[in-house]
Tab-separated table of C-alpha atoms in Angstrom:
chain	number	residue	atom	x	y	z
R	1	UNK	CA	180.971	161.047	97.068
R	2	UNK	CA	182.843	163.178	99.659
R	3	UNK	CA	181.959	166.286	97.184
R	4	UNK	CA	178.045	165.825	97.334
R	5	UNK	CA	177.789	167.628	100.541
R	6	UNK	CA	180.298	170.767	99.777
R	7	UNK	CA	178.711	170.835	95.799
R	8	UNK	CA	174.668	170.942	96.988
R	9	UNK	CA	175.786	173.967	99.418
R	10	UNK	CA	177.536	175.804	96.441
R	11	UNK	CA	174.755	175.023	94.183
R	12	UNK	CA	172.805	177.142	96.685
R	13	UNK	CA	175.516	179.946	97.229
R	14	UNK	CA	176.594	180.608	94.182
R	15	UNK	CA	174.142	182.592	91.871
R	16	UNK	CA	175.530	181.437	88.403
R	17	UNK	CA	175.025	177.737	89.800
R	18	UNK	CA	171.654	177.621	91.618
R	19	UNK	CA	169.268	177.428	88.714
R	20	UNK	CA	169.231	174.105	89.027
R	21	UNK	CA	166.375	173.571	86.253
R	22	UNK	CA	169.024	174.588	83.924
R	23	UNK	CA	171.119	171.974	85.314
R	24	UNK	CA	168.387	169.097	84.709
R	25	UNK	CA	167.708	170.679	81.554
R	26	UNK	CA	171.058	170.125	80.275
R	27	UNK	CA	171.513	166.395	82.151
R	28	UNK	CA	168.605	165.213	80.043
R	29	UNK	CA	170.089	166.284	76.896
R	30	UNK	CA	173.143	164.524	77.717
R	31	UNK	CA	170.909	160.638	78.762
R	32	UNK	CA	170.811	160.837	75.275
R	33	UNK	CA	174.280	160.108	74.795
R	34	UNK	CA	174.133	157.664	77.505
R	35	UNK	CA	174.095	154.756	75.591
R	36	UNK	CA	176.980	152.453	76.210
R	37	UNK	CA	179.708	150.350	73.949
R	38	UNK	CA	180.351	153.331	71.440
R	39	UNK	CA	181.806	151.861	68.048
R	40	UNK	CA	184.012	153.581	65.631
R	41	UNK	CA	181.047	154.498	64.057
R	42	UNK	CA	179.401	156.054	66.564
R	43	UNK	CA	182.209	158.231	67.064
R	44	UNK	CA	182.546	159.290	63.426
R	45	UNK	CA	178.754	160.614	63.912
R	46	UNK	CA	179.782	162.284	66.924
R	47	UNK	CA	183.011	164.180	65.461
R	48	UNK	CA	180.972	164.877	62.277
R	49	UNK	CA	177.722	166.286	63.577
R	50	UNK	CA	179.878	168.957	65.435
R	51	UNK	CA	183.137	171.226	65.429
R	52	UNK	CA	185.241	168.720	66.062
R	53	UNK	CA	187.890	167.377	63.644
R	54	UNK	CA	187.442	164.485	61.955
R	55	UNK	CA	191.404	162.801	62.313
R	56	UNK	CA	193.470	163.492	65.728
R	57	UNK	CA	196.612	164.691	65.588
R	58	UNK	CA	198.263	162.175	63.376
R	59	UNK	CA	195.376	162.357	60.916
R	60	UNK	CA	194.206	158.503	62.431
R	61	UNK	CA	191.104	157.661	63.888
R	62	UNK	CA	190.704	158.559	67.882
R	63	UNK	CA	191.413	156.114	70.139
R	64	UNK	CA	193.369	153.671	68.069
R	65	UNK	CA	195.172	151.432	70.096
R	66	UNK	CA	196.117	148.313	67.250
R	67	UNK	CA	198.634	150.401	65.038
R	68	UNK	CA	198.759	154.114	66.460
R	69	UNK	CA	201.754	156.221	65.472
R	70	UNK	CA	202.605	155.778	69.146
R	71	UNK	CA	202.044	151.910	68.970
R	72	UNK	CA	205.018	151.044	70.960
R	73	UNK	CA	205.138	153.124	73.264
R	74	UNK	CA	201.021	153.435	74.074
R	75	UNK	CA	200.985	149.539	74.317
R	76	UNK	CA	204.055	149.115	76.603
R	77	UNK	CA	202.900	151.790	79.303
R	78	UNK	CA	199.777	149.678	79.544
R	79	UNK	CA	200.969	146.186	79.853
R	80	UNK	CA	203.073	147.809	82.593
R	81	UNK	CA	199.746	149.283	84.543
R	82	UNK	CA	198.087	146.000	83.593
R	83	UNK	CA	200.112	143.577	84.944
R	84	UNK	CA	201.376	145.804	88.294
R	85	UNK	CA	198.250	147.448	89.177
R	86	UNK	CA	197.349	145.275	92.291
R	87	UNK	CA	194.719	145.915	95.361
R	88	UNK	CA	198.159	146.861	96.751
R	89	UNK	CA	199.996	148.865	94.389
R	90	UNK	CA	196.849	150.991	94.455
R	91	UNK	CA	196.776	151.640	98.341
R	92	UNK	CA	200.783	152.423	98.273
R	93	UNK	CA	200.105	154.869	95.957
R	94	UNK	CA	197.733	156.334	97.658
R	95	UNK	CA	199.734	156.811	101.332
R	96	UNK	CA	202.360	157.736	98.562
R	97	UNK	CA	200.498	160.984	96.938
R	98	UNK	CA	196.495	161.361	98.425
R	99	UNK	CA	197.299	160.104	102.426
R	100	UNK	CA	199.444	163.382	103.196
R	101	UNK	CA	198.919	166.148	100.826
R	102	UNK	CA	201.555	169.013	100.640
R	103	UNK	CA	204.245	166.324	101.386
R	104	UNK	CA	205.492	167.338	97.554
R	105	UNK	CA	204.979	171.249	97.624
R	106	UNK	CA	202.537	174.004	97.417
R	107	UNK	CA	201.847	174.925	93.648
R	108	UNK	CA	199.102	177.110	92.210
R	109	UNK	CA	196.868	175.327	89.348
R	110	UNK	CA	198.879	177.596	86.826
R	111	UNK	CA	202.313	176.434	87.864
R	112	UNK	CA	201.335	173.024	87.885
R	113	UNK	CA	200.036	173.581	84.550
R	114	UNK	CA	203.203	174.788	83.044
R	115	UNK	CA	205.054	172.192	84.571
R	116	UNK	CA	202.949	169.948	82.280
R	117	UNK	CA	204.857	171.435	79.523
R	118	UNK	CA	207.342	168.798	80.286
R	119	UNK	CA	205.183	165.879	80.199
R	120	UNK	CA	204.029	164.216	76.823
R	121	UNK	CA	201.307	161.368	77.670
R	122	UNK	CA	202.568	158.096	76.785
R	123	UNK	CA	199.511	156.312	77.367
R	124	UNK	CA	197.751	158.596	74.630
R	125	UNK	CA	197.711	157.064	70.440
R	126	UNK	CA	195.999	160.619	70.104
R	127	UNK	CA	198.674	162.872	70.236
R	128	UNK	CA	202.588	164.024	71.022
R	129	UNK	CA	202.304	167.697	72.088
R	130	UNK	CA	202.446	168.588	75.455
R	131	UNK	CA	199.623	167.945	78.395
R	132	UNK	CA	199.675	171.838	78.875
R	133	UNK	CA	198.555	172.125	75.432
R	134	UNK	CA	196.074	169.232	75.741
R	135	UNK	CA	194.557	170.953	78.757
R	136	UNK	CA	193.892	174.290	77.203
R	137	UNK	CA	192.773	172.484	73.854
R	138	UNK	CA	189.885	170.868	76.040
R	139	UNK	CA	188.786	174.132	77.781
R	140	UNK	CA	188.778	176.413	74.858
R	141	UNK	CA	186.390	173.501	73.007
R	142	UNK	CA	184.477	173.000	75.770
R	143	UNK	CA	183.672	177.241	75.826
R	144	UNK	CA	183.040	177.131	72.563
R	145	UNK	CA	179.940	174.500	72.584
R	146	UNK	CA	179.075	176.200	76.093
R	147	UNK	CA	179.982	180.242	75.429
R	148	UNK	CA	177.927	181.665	78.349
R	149	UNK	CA	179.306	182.812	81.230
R	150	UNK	CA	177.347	180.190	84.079
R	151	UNK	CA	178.965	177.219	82.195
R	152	UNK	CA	182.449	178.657	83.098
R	153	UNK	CA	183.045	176.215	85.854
R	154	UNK	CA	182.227	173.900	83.125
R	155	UNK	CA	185.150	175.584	80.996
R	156	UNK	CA	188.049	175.313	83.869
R	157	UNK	CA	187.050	171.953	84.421
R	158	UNK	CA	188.657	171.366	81.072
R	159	UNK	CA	191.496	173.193	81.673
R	160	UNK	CA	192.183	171.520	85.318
R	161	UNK	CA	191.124	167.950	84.461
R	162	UNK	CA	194.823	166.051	83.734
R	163	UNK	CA	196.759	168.506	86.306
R	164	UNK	CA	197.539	165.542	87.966
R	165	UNK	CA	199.902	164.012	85.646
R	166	UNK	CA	202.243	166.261	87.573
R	167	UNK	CA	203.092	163.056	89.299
R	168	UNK	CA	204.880	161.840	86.528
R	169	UNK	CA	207.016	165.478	86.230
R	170	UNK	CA	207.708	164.268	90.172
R	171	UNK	CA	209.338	161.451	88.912
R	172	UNK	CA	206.213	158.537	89.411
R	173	UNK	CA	206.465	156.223	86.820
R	174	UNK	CA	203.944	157.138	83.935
R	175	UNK	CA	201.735	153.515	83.836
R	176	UNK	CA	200.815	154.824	87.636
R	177	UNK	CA	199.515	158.089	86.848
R	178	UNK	CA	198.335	158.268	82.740
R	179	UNK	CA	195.982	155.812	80.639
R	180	UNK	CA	192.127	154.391	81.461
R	181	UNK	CA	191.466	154.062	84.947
R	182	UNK	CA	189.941	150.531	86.463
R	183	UNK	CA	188.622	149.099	89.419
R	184	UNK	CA	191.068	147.035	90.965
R	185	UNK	CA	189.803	144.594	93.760
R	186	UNK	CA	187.387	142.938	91.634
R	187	UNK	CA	187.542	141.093	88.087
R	188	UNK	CA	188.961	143.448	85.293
R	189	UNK	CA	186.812	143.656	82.419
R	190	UNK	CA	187.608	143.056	78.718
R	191	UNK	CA	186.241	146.055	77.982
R	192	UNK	CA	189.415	147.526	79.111
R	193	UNK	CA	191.909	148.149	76.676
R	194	UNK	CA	194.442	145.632	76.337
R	195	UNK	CA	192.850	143.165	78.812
R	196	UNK	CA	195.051	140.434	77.529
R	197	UNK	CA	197.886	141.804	79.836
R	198	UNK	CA	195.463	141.618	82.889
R	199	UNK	CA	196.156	137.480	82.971
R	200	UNK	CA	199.783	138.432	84.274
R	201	UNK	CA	198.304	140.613	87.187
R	202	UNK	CA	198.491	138.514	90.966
R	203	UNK	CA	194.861	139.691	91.644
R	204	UNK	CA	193.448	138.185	88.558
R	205	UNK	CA	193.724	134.433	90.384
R	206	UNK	CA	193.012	135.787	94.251
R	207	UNK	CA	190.527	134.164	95.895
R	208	UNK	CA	188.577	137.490	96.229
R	209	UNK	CA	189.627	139.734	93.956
R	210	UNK	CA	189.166	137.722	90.990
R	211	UNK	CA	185.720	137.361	91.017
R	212	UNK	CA	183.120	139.542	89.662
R	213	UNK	CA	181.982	141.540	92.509
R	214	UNK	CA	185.377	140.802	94.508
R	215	UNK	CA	185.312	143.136	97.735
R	216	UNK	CA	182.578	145.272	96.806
R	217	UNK	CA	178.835	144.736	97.464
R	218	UNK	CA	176.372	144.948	94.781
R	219	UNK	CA	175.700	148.496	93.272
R	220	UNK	CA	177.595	150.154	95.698
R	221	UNK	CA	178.528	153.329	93.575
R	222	UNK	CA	181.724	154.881	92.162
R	223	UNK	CA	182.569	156.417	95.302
R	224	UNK	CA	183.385	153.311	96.799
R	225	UNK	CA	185.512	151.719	94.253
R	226	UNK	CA	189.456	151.837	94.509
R	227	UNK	CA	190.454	152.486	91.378
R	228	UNK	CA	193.518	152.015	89.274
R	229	UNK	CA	195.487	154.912	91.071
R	230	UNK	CA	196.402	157.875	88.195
R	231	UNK	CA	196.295	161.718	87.584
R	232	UNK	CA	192.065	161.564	88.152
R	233	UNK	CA	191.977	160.476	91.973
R	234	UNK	CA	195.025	162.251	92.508
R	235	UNK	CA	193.358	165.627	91.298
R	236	UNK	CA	190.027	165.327	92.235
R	237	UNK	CA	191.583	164.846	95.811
R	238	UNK	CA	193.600	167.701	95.437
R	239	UNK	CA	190.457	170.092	94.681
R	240	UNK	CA	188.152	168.286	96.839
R	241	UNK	CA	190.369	168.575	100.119
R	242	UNK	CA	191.002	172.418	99.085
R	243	UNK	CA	188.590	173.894	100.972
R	244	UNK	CA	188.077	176.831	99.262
R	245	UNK	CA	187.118	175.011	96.384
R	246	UNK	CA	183.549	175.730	94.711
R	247	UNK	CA	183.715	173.659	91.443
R	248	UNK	CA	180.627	171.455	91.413
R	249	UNK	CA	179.850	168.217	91.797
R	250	UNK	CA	179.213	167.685	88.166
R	251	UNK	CA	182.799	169.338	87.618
R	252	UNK	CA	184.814	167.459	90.581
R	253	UNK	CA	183.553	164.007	88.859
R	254	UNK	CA	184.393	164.832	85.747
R	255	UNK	CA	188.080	165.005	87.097
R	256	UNK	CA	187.770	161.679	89.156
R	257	UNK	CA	186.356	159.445	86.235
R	258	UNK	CA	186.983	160.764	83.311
R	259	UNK	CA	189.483	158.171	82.074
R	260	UNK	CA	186.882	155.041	83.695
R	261	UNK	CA	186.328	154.375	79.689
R	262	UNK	CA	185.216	150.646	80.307
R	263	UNK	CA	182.279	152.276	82.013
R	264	UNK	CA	181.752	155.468	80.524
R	265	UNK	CA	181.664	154.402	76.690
R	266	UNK	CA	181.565	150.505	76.945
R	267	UNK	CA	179.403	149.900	79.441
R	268	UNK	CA	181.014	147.796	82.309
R	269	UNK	CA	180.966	147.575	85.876
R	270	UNK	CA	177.710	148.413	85.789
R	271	UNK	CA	176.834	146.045	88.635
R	272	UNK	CA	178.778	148.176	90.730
R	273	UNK	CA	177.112	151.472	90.195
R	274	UNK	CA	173.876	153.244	91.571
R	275	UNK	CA	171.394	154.573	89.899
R	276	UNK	CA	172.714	157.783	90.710
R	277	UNK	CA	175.787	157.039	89.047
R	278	UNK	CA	174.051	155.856	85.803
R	279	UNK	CA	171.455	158.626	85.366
R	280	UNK	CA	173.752	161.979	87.260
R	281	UNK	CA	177.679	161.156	86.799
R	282	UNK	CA	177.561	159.349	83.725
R	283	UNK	CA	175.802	161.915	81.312
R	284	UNK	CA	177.877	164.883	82.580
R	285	UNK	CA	181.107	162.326	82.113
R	286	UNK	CA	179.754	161.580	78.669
R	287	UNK	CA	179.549	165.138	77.426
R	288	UNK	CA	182.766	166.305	79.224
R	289	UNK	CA	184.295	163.349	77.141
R	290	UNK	CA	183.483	164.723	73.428
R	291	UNK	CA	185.645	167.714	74.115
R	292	UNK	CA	188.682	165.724	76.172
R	293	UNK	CA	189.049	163.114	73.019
R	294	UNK	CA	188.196	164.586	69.943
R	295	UNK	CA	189.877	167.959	70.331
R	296	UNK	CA	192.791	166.434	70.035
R	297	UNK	CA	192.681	167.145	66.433
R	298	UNK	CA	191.598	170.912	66.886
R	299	UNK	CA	194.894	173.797	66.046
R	300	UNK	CA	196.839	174.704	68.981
R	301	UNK	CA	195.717	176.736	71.405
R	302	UNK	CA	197.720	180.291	72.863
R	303	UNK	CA	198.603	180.073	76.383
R	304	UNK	CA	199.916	183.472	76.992
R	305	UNK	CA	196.777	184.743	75.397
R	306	UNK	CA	194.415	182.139	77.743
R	307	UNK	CA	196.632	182.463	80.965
R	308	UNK	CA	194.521	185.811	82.445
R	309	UNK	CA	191.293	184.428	81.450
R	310	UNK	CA	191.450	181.403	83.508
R	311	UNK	CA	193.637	182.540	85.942
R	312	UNK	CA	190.442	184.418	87.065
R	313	UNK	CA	188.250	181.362	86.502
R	314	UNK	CA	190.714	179.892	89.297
R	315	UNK	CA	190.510	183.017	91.708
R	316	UNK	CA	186.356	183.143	91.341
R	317	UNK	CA	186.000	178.925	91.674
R	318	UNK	CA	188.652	179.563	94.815
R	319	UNK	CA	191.405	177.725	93.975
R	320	UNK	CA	193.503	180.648	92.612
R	321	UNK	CA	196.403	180.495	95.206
R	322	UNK	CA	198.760	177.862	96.538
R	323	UNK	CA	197.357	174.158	96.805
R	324	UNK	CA	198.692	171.386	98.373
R	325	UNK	CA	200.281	168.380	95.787
């Protein structure tokens, strides 16, 4: 990934980072979770062996996507990604938002935060209150499971992860920046939600892209997938091309695939990833997961309270000033 290079050198820089045994010691705790195709079930054992609540929002099961109080709405924004999301789409989107950076403003992290205020997900049968919320709701759960201070990138990560939904506050249309990400220039899997809509997408009968490897070769890692364009690509390139930015690999990942759940908890497209991928990425993904999903039933969070605390999380990781969007 374009990160490995920057993240090894801050892993040697920056004191509360360079322990690296710590690192391990916490990446083979997570293979445990690394287990893919999680059922219901599974998730009921994970929300009830911890701190989590048991019900989201609406007091439903997480991740429903058959008869959601947002059924409607959740199910239309995906037919639309489904069905448009070409090899195409994907690389106008890109020139669009990643190709020139800045072309739509210089924000800090914490105004683009606020701006989220405005934005309700409607890819998400989880919840109605606004991303801002969400965002702070994932940090403050992630510090509680991780309370010391060298797991603090670990805590902004949670806070910065979905900053990129600002594209839809821009005026993008939401099935091109919210929902699970996918690779597009190969088959889609049915592990994907709603794959039925998939049989209406052009690339589904190209001569290339339909098949199973399509343009990519054999286990040739995340980093060289195009994925479905959203808010994760667009913020991981945000941070990554800051260069001031020290979040870590581990962090920086966490913000690029985070919403790749057809890999991460079902298991596909694992003939395109490395070794690397499977035994690194995917158990810091895993654990970053518990606290994006399920604490979406935890009590709302105080932003004016939170604001100072991460605004100096920012300012020490170097991205507390003006970034390009």
């Amino acid at each position: 990934h374009p990160c490995k290079i920057r993240a090894c050198f801050v892993l040697v820089q920056a004191p509360l980072r360079s322990d690296l045994g710590e690192i391990q010691c916490v990446t083979s705790v997570c293979k445990e979770m690394v287990k893919h195709d999680v059922s219901p079930v599974e998730q009921e054992q994970i929300v009830q062996g911890s701190n989590f609540s048991e019900k989201n929002h609406f007091g439903d099961h997480y991740r429903n996507y058959e008869d959601s109080a947002r059924q409607n709405i959740v199910q239309e924004n995906y037919r639309k990604s489904h069905v448009y999301c070409t090899v195409d789409k994907v690389g106008e989107l890109h020139n669009k938002w990643v190709k020139n950076l800045g072309a739509h403003g210089e924000f800090s992290c914490m105004e683009v935060l606020e701006l989220l205020d405005l934005l309700v997900d409607d890819s998400d049968p989880d919840v109605d209150i606004p991303n801002s919320l969400h965002a702070y709701m994932t940090a403050e759960s992630i510090r509680q499971a991780y309370p010391e201070e060298k797991w603090d990138w670990f805590w902004l990560t949670g806070l910065l992860h979905d900053l990129g939904k600002v594209m839809s506050v821009w005026g993008e249309e939401q099935w091109c920046v919210v929902g699970d990400t996918f690779p597009v220039g190969c088959k889609f899997s049915d592990k994907v939600v709603f794959p039925e809509y998939f049989s209406e997408n052009p690339d589904t009968s190209h001569i290339v892209y339909g098949t199973e490897h399509g343009q990519y070769a054999p286990h040739c890692g995340l980093g060289a997938l195009k994925m479905s364009f959203g808010h994760d690509e667009y913020m991981f390139q945000v941070l990554n091309q800051h260069a001031s930015c020290t979040l870590p690999c581990a962090g920086l990942n966490m913000v690029r695939f985070h919403s790749f759940y057809a890999w991460h908890t079902h298991g596909a497209y694992r003939h395109l990833t490395t070794e690397e991928d499977e035994q690194v990425t995917l158990p810091w993904i895993r654990e970053f997961n518990k606290y994006d999903l399920y604490s979406k039933g935890d009590d709302l969070p105080d932003p004016v309270r939170l604001k100072p605390m991460y605004q100096a999380l920012m300012d020490k990781y170097g991205i507390g000033g003006k970034l390009k969007w």
